[in-house]
Amino acid sequence: MPELPEVEITARLLDRALAGASVESVLAPGINTLKTFAPPLAELEGRSLRHVARRGKQFIIGFDGGLALVIHLMSAGRLQLYESRAGLRDRTSRLLVRFTDGRELRLREFGTKQAAWVKLLDEEALAGDEALARLGPEAWPEPPADLADRLSEPRPLYAALRDQHLIAGIGRSWVDEILWTARISPFKRGADLEAPEVETLAGAIRSTLAGALEHYEATLELPLPDKLPMPLLVHRHGGEPCRRCGTTLESVSFEDYVMSYCPTCQTEGRVLKDRRLSRLLK
Ligand SMILES: [Zn+2]
């Protein structure tokens, strides 16, 4: 699941590689991928790619003449650049942007679900697009100054921090790392945070996301692998010793993902079992 650091590094690398490249053609083999009809994809032919940027977990690819592709990878999508073109039998292909120099920017999606989506919009329509307009402020480089107000609700932090309408860019992986870094319980309600805790949390958001990006800048280059090696210390590390205190990291399983935390660093030694948590959430 690509989150802010993964989408940001992908956007940076693609931007460096593709700015100025001229589009030959664009195809959308994914049946449900393209969510807009006008302007048609053929409008991109002959235009130069101006930039690859990011908003929240979405890519915004700008072209000459004021057109932009908005791309959301959802849970299983990848945006990758290839030196040559995909065979049309590649069932993972959802969108192919072919450049006159032979390269191809390919949106691929793994698994059976087709959830990744693409919109082609006039740049004036970008700000009003519902997916973008409803996003909260970016989590990075500077978390929103009104973080306390945004989180001030009865939901536990592991859920509130992943709500893209409150703060954009954090997902299942990085929320575990951020809360562990801040030594704050994932089950704490945003409304119960004291002012110094909000400061600590904002610092952890800043340092965790910036650290991930620094790591990616130092280690990644094109072509990107299908699965980015994420520098995670807590998420997906349940059962292993905490890097800070040595306590065994605990995990809570939800329907479709697993959250991890350190009982010593974060919950005053309490271990929350799945059953108890599910009751807590009702
Ligand atoms: Zn610990």
Tab-separated table of C-alpha atoms and ligand atoms in Angstrom:
chain	number	residue	atom	x	y	z
A	1	MET	CA	0.000	0.000	0.000
A	2	PRO	CA	1.874	3.070	-1.162
A	3	GLU	CA	1.572	6.006	1.229
A	4	LEU	CA	2.951	9.547	1.207
A	5	PRO	CA	6.691	8.651	1.195
A	6	GLU	CA	6.288	5.967	-1.466
A	7	VAL	CA	4.135	8.130	-3.740
A	8	GLU	CA	6.417	11.138	-3.188
A	9	ILE	CA	9.620	9.299	-4.091
A	10	THR	CA	7.959	7.702	-7.101
A	11	ALA	CA	6.729	11.115	-8.261
A	12	ARG	CA	10.203	12.650	-7.807
A	13	LEU	CA	11.986	9.897	-9.726
A	14	LEU	CA	9.429	9.929	-12.528
A	15	ASP	CA	9.531	13.696	-12.696
A	16	ARG	CA	13.322	13.704	-13.098
A	17	ALA	CA	13.131	11.020	-15.783
A	18	LEU	CA	10.106	12.202	-17.746
A	19	ALA	CA	9.860	16.007	-17.649
A	20	GLY	CA	9.790	17.160	-21.253
A	21	ALA	CA	9.003	13.742	-22.742
A	22	SER	CA	6.510	13.866	-25.600
A	23	VAL	CA	3.402	11.670	-25.561
A	24	GLU	CA	2.782	9.452	-28.568
A	25	SER	CA	-0.357	7.683	-27.350
A	26	VAL	CA	-2.273	6.725	-24.231
A	27	LEU	CA	-4.219	3.503	-23.729
A	28	ALA	CA	-6.407	2.379	-20.841
A	29	PRO	CA	-6.606	-1.434	-20.886
A	30	GLY	CA	-8.191	-1.405	-17.409
A	31	ILE	CA	-11.935	-1.596	-18.009
A	32	ASN	CA	-12.944	0.461	-14.992
A	33	THR	CA	-9.756	2.423	-14.458
A	34	LEU	CA	-10.551	5.620	-16.329
A	35	LYS	CA	-13.152	7.607	-14.386
A	36	THR	CA	-13.560	10.532	-16.799
A	37	PHE	CA	-14.783	10.744	-20.397
A	38	ALA	CA	-14.025	14.313	-21.390
A	39	PRO	CA	-11.457	15.309	-22.387
A	40	PRO	CA	-10.642	11.957	-24.021
A	41	LEU	CA	-7.224	10.324	-23.511
A	42	ALA	CA	-6.365	11.038	-27.158
A	43	GLU	CA	-6.142	14.710	-26.164
A	44	LEU	CA	-2.765	13.904	-24.590
A	45	GLU	CA	-1.190	12.840	-27.894
A	46	GLY	CA	1.564	15.190	-28.984
A	47	ARG	CA	1.778	16.984	-25.641
A	48	SER	CA	4.872	17.172	-23.450
A	49	LEU	CA	4.841	15.923	-19.892
A	50	ARG	CA	5.507	18.922	-17.685
A	51	HIS	CA	5.774	17.435	-14.215
A	52	VAL	CA	4.898	14.500	-12.000
A	53	ALA	CA	3.664	15.705	-8.613
A	54	ARG	CA	1.781	14.358	-5.625
A	55	ARG	CA	-1.215	15.351	-3.526
A	56	GLY	CA	-1.957	13.029	-0.593
A	57	LYS	CA	-1.512	9.521	-1.970
A	58	GLN	CA	-2.381	10.605	-5.511
A	59	PHE	CA	-0.170	11.395	-8.463
A	60	ILE	CA	-0.824	14.489	-10.533
A	61	ILE	CA	0.875	14.386	-13.902
A	62	GLY	CA	0.751	17.718	-15.693
A	63	PHE	CA	1.001	18.120	-19.466
A	64	ASP	CA	1.498	21.080	-21.753
A	65	GLY	CA	-1.683	22.950	-22.506
A	66	GLY	CA	-3.178	22.518	-19.059
A	67	LEU	CA	-4.218	18.872	-18.899
A	68	ALA	CA	-3.499	16.643	-15.925
A	69	LEU	CA	-3.792	12.957	-15.153
A	70	VAL	CA	-4.766	12.200	-11.559
A	71	ILE	CA	-3.837	8.656	-10.541
A	72	HIS	CA	-4.655	6.783	-7.341
A	73	LEU	CA	-2.883	3.447	-6.912
A	74	MET	CA	-5.248	2.271	-4.133
A	75	SER	CA	-3.868	-0.822	-2.403
A	76	ALA	CA	-2.321	-2.812	-5.235
A	77	GLY	CA	-1.368	-0.359	-7.992
A	78	ARG	CA	2.122	0.546	-9.174
A	79	LEU	CA	3.251	3.358	-11.421
A	80	GLN	CA	6.420	2.358	-13.237
A	81	LEU	CA	8.507	3.542	-16.147
A	82	TYR	CA	9.739	1.043	-18.718
A	83	GLU	CA	12.250	1.386	-21.521
A	84	SER	CA	9.989	-0.579	-23.851
A	85	ARG	CA	6.297	-1.206	-24.333
A	86	ALA	CA	4.101	-3.749	-22.602
A	87	GLY	CA	2.566	-6.568	-24.533
A	88	LEU	CA	-1.169	-6.059	-24.542
A	89	ARG	CA	-1.561	-9.426	-22.897
A	90	ASP	CA	-0.101	-8.101	-19.643
A	91	ARG	CA	-3.224	-8.404	-17.503
A	92	THR	CA	-1.850	-6.071	-14.843
A	93	SER	CA	-1.838	-3.075	-17.208
A	94	ARG	CA	-4.403	-0.394	-16.376
A	95	LEU	CA	-3.010	2.671	-18.144
A	96	LEU	CA	-0.171	2.985	-20.654
A	97	VAL	CA	1.344	6.366	-21.482
A	98	ARG	CA	3.635	5.863	-24.458
A	99	PHE	CA	6.312	8.419	-25.256
A	100	THR	CA	7.847	9.146	-28.651
A	101	ASP	CA	11.268	8.004	-27.386
A	102	GLY	CA	9.927	4.466	-26.886
A	103	ARG	CA	9.511	4.611	-23.125
A	104	GLU	CA	6.236	3.746	-21.438
A	105	LEU	CA	4.753	4.893	-18.132
A	106	ARG	CA	2.631	2.026	-16.950
A	107	LEU	CA	-0.011	1.865	-14.257
A	108	ARG	CA	-0.197	-1.766	-13.222
A	109	GLU	CA	-2.337	-3.411	-10.619
A	110	PHE	CA	-1.837	-6.731	-8.916
A	111	GLY	CA	-4.542	-9.029	-7.560
A	112	THR	CA	-8.056	-9.551	-8.798
A	113	LYS	CA	-9.635	-6.244	-7.789
A	114	GLN	CA	-9.597	-3.281	-10.134
A	115	ALA	CA	-9.507	-0.428	-7.671
A	116	ALA	CA	-6.777	1.883	-8.969
A	117	TRP	CA	-8.217	4.797	-10.876
A	118	VAL	CA	-7.267	7.517	-13.320
A	119	LYS	CA	-8.881	10.828	-14.243
A	120	LEU	CA	-7.926	13.146	-17.066
A	121	LEU	CA	-8.873	16.705	-16.158
A	122	ASP	CA	-8.363	20.249	-17.296
A	123	GLU	CA	-6.055	21.848	-14.767
A	124	GLU	CA	-8.758	24.364	-13.837
A	125	ALA	CA	-10.959	21.436	-12.804
A	126	LEU	CA	-8.288	19.937	-10.530
A	127	ALA	CA	-9.041	21.989	-7.435
A	128	GLY	CA	-12.728	21.199	-7.680
A	129	ASP	CA	-12.280	17.466	-8.244
A	130	GLU	CA	-14.019	15.695	-5.370
A	131	ALA	CA	-11.144	13.313	-4.617
A	132	LEU	CA	-8.704	16.216	-4.266
A	133	ALA	CA	-11.039	18.837	-2.814
A	134	ARG	CA	-11.926	16.631	0.148
A	135	LEU	CA	-8.318	15.899	1.114
A	136	GLY	CA	-7.013	17.383	4.329
A	137	PRO	CA	-3.708	19.294	4.478
A	138	GLU	CA	-0.502	17.384	3.754
A	139	ALA	CA	1.165	15.461	6.591
A	140	TRP	CA	4.577	16.354	5.201
A	141	PRO	CA	6.808	18.394	5.130
A	142	GLU	CA	4.934	20.216	7.901
A	143	PRO	CA	1.951	18.611	9.652
A	144	PRO	CA	-1.041	20.985	9.856
A	145	ALA	CA	-0.741	23.662	12.550
A	146	ASP	CA	-4.284	22.854	13.693
A	147	LEU	CA	-3.479	19.169	14.218
A	148	ALA	CA	-5.053	19.142	17.697
A	149	ASP	CA	-8.371	20.442	16.362
A	150	ARG	CA	-8.311	18.066	13.425
A	151	LEU	CA	-7.757	15.028	15.627
A	152	SER	CA	-10.122	16.194	18.351
A	153	GLU	CA	-12.695	13.448	18.016
A	154	PRO	CA	-13.569	10.225	19.796
A	155	ARG	CA	-11.882	7.934	17.261
A	156	PRO	CA	-8.606	6.261	18.257
A	157	LEU	CA	-5.499	7.786	16.711
A	158	TYR	CA	-4.611	4.795	14.536
A	159	ALA	CA	-7.884	5.457	12.681
A	160	ALA	CA	-8.018	9.273	12.805
A	161	LEU	CA	-4.468	9.719	11.482
A	162	ARG	CA	-5.320	7.593	8.443
A	163	ASP	CA	-8.411	9.648	7.624
A	164	GLN	CA	-7.354	11.452	4.466
A	165	HIS	CA	-9.953	14.160	5.071
A	166	LEU	CA	-8.242	15.148	8.338
A	167	ILE	CA	-4.599	14.870	7.251
A	168	ALA	CA	-3.408	13.569	3.887
A	169	GLY	CA	-0.784	10.925	3.194
A	170	ILE	CA	-0.607	8.573	6.195
A	171	GLY	CA	-1.802	4.973	5.879
A	172	ARG	CA	-1.590	1.657	7.674
A	173	SER	CA	2.168	1.268	7.586
A	174	TRP	CA	3.333	4.723	8.576
A	175	VAL	CA	0.696	5.280	11.266
A	176	ASP	CA	2.249	2.439	13.299
A	177	GLU	CA	5.720	3.932	12.889
A	178	ILE	CA	4.571	7.456	13.771
A	179	LEU	CA	2.722	6.440	16.945
A	180	TRP	CA	5.637	4.241	18.051
A	181	THR	CA	8.056	7.113	17.443
A	182	ALA	CA	5.810	9.429	19.498
A	183	ARG	CA	5.378	6.758	22.232
A	184	ILE	CA	1.637	7.305	22.080
A	185	SER	CA	-0.945	4.526	22.248
A	186	PRO	CA	-2.698	3.834	18.944
A	187	PHE	CA	-5.887	3.416	20.961
A	188	LYS	CA	-5.722	6.860	22.526
A	189	ARG	CA	-8.501	9.127	21.324
A	190	GLY	CA	-7.461	12.315	19.603
A	191	ALA	CA	-9.774	14.296	21.882
A	192	ASP	CA	-7.790	13.063	24.919
A	193	LEU	CA	-4.386	14.283	23.720
A	194	GLU	CA	-2.671	16.825	25.977
A	195	ALA	CA	-0.995	19.797	24.298
A	196	PRO	CA	2.560	18.427	24.770
A	197	GLU	CA	1.458	15.113	23.231
A	198	VAL	CA	0.163	16.915	20.162
A	199	GLU	CA	3.595	18.533	19.821
A	200	THR	CA	5.302	15.160	20.167
A	201	LEU	CA	2.924	13.629	17.645
A	202	ALA	CA	3.507	16.433	15.129
A	203	GLY	CA	7.264	15.957	15.560
A	204	ALA	CA	6.922	12.215	14.998
A	205	ILE	CA	4.866	12.733	11.835
A	206	ARG	CA	7.502	15.150	10.545
A	207	SER	CA	10.556	13.044	11.402
A	208	THR	CA	9.097	9.673	10.407
A	209	LEU	CA	7.936	10.753	6.968
A	210	ALA	CA	11.059	12.833	6.307
A	211	GLY	CA	13.241	9.902	7.415
A	212	ALA	CA	11.440	7.527	5.058
A	213	LEU	CA	11.936	9.929	2.187
A	214	GLU	CA	15.630	10.370	2.957
A	215	HIS	CA	15.993	6.602	2.984
A	216	TYR	CA	14.229	6.282	-0.363
A	217	GLU	CA	16.284	9.093	-1.909
A	218	ALA	CA	19.460	7.263	-0.885
A	219	THR	CA	18.398	3.768	-1.938
A	220	LEU	CA	15.886	3.876	-4.792
A	221	GLU	CA	16.290	4.516	-8.463
A	222	LEU	CA	14.383	3.687	-11.606
A	223	PRO	CA	13.245	1.147	-12.554
A	224	LEU	CA	11.363	0.769	-9.281
A	225	PRO	CA	10.776	-2.766	-8.031
A	226	ASP	CA	7.189	-4.061	-7.890
A	227	LYS	CA	7.383	-4.012	-4.123
A	228	LEU	CA	9.239	-1.093	-2.568
A	229	PRO	CA	11.403	-2.173	0.370
A	230	MET	CA	9.876	-0.051	3.147
A	231	PRO	CA	12.143	0.847	6.097
A	232	LEU	CA	9.592	-0.162	8.761
A	233	LEU	CA	10.537	-0.907	12.372
A	234	VAL	CA	7.128	-1.682	13.870
A	235	HIS	CA	4.475	-2.317	11.236
A	236	ARG	CA	4.545	-5.988	10.153
A	237	HIS	CA	7.098	-6.635	12.925
A	238	GLY	CA	4.700	-8.016	15.543
A	239	GLY	CA	6.369	-10.752	17.621
A	240	GLU	CA	9.815	-9.184	17.210
A	241	PRO	CA	11.629	-7.192	19.896
A	242	CYS	CA	11.025	-3.429	20.038
A	243	ARG	CA	14.104	-1.631	18.674
A	244	ARG	CA	13.945	0.819	21.560
A	245	CYS	CA	13.188	-1.283	24.656
A	246	GLY	CA	13.351	-4.933	23.642
A	247	THR	CA	9.728	-5.732	24.580
A	248	THR	CA	7.964	-8.027	22.139
A	249	LEU	CA	5.872	-5.939	19.739
A	250	GLU	CA	2.183	-6.814	19.846
A	251	SER	CA	-0.247	-6.911	16.952
A	252	VAL	CA	-3.966	-6.472	16.577
A	253	SER	CA	-5.617	-8.093	13.591
A	254	PHE	CA	-8.443	-6.375	11.813
A	255	GLU	CA	-10.491	-7.744	8.970
A	256	ASP	CA	-7.996	-6.757	6.311
A	257	TYR	CA	-4.815	-5.622	8.044
A	258	VAL	CA	-2.638	-5.908	11.109
A	259	MET	CA	-1.599	-3.066	13.406
A	260	SER	CA	1.513	-3.316	15.578
A	261	TYR	CA	2.678	-1.433	18.664
A	262	CYS	CA	5.021	-1.720	21.652
A	263	PRO	CA	3.211	-2.307	24.963
A	264	THR	CA	6.087	-0.854	27.005
A	265	CYS	CA	6.672	2.252	24.886
A	266	GLN	CA	3.060	2.968	24.015
A	267	THR	CA	0.362	1.407	26.213
A	268	GLU	CA	1.841	1.324	29.727
A	269	GLY	CA	2.306	-2.395	29.434
A	270	ARG	CA	-1.260	-3.173	28.426
A	271	VAL	CA	-1.784	-5.692	25.664
A	272	LEU	CA	-5.013	-5.211	23.796
A	273	LYS	CA	-6.468	-8.382	22.434
A	274	ASP	CA	-8.332	-8.477	19.184
A	275	ARG	CA	-11.664	-9.287	20.838
A	276	ARG	CA	-11.450	-6.472	23.287
A	277	LEU	CA	-10.536	-4.060	20.554
A	278	SER	CA	-13.376	-5.092	18.298
A	279	ARG	CA	-15.792	-4.440	21.166
A	280	LEU	CA	-14.094	-1.112	21.784
A	281	LEU	CA	-14.708	-0.091	18.199
A	282	LYS	CA	-18.458	-0.713	18.126
B	1	ZN	ZN	9.363	-0.461	23.120
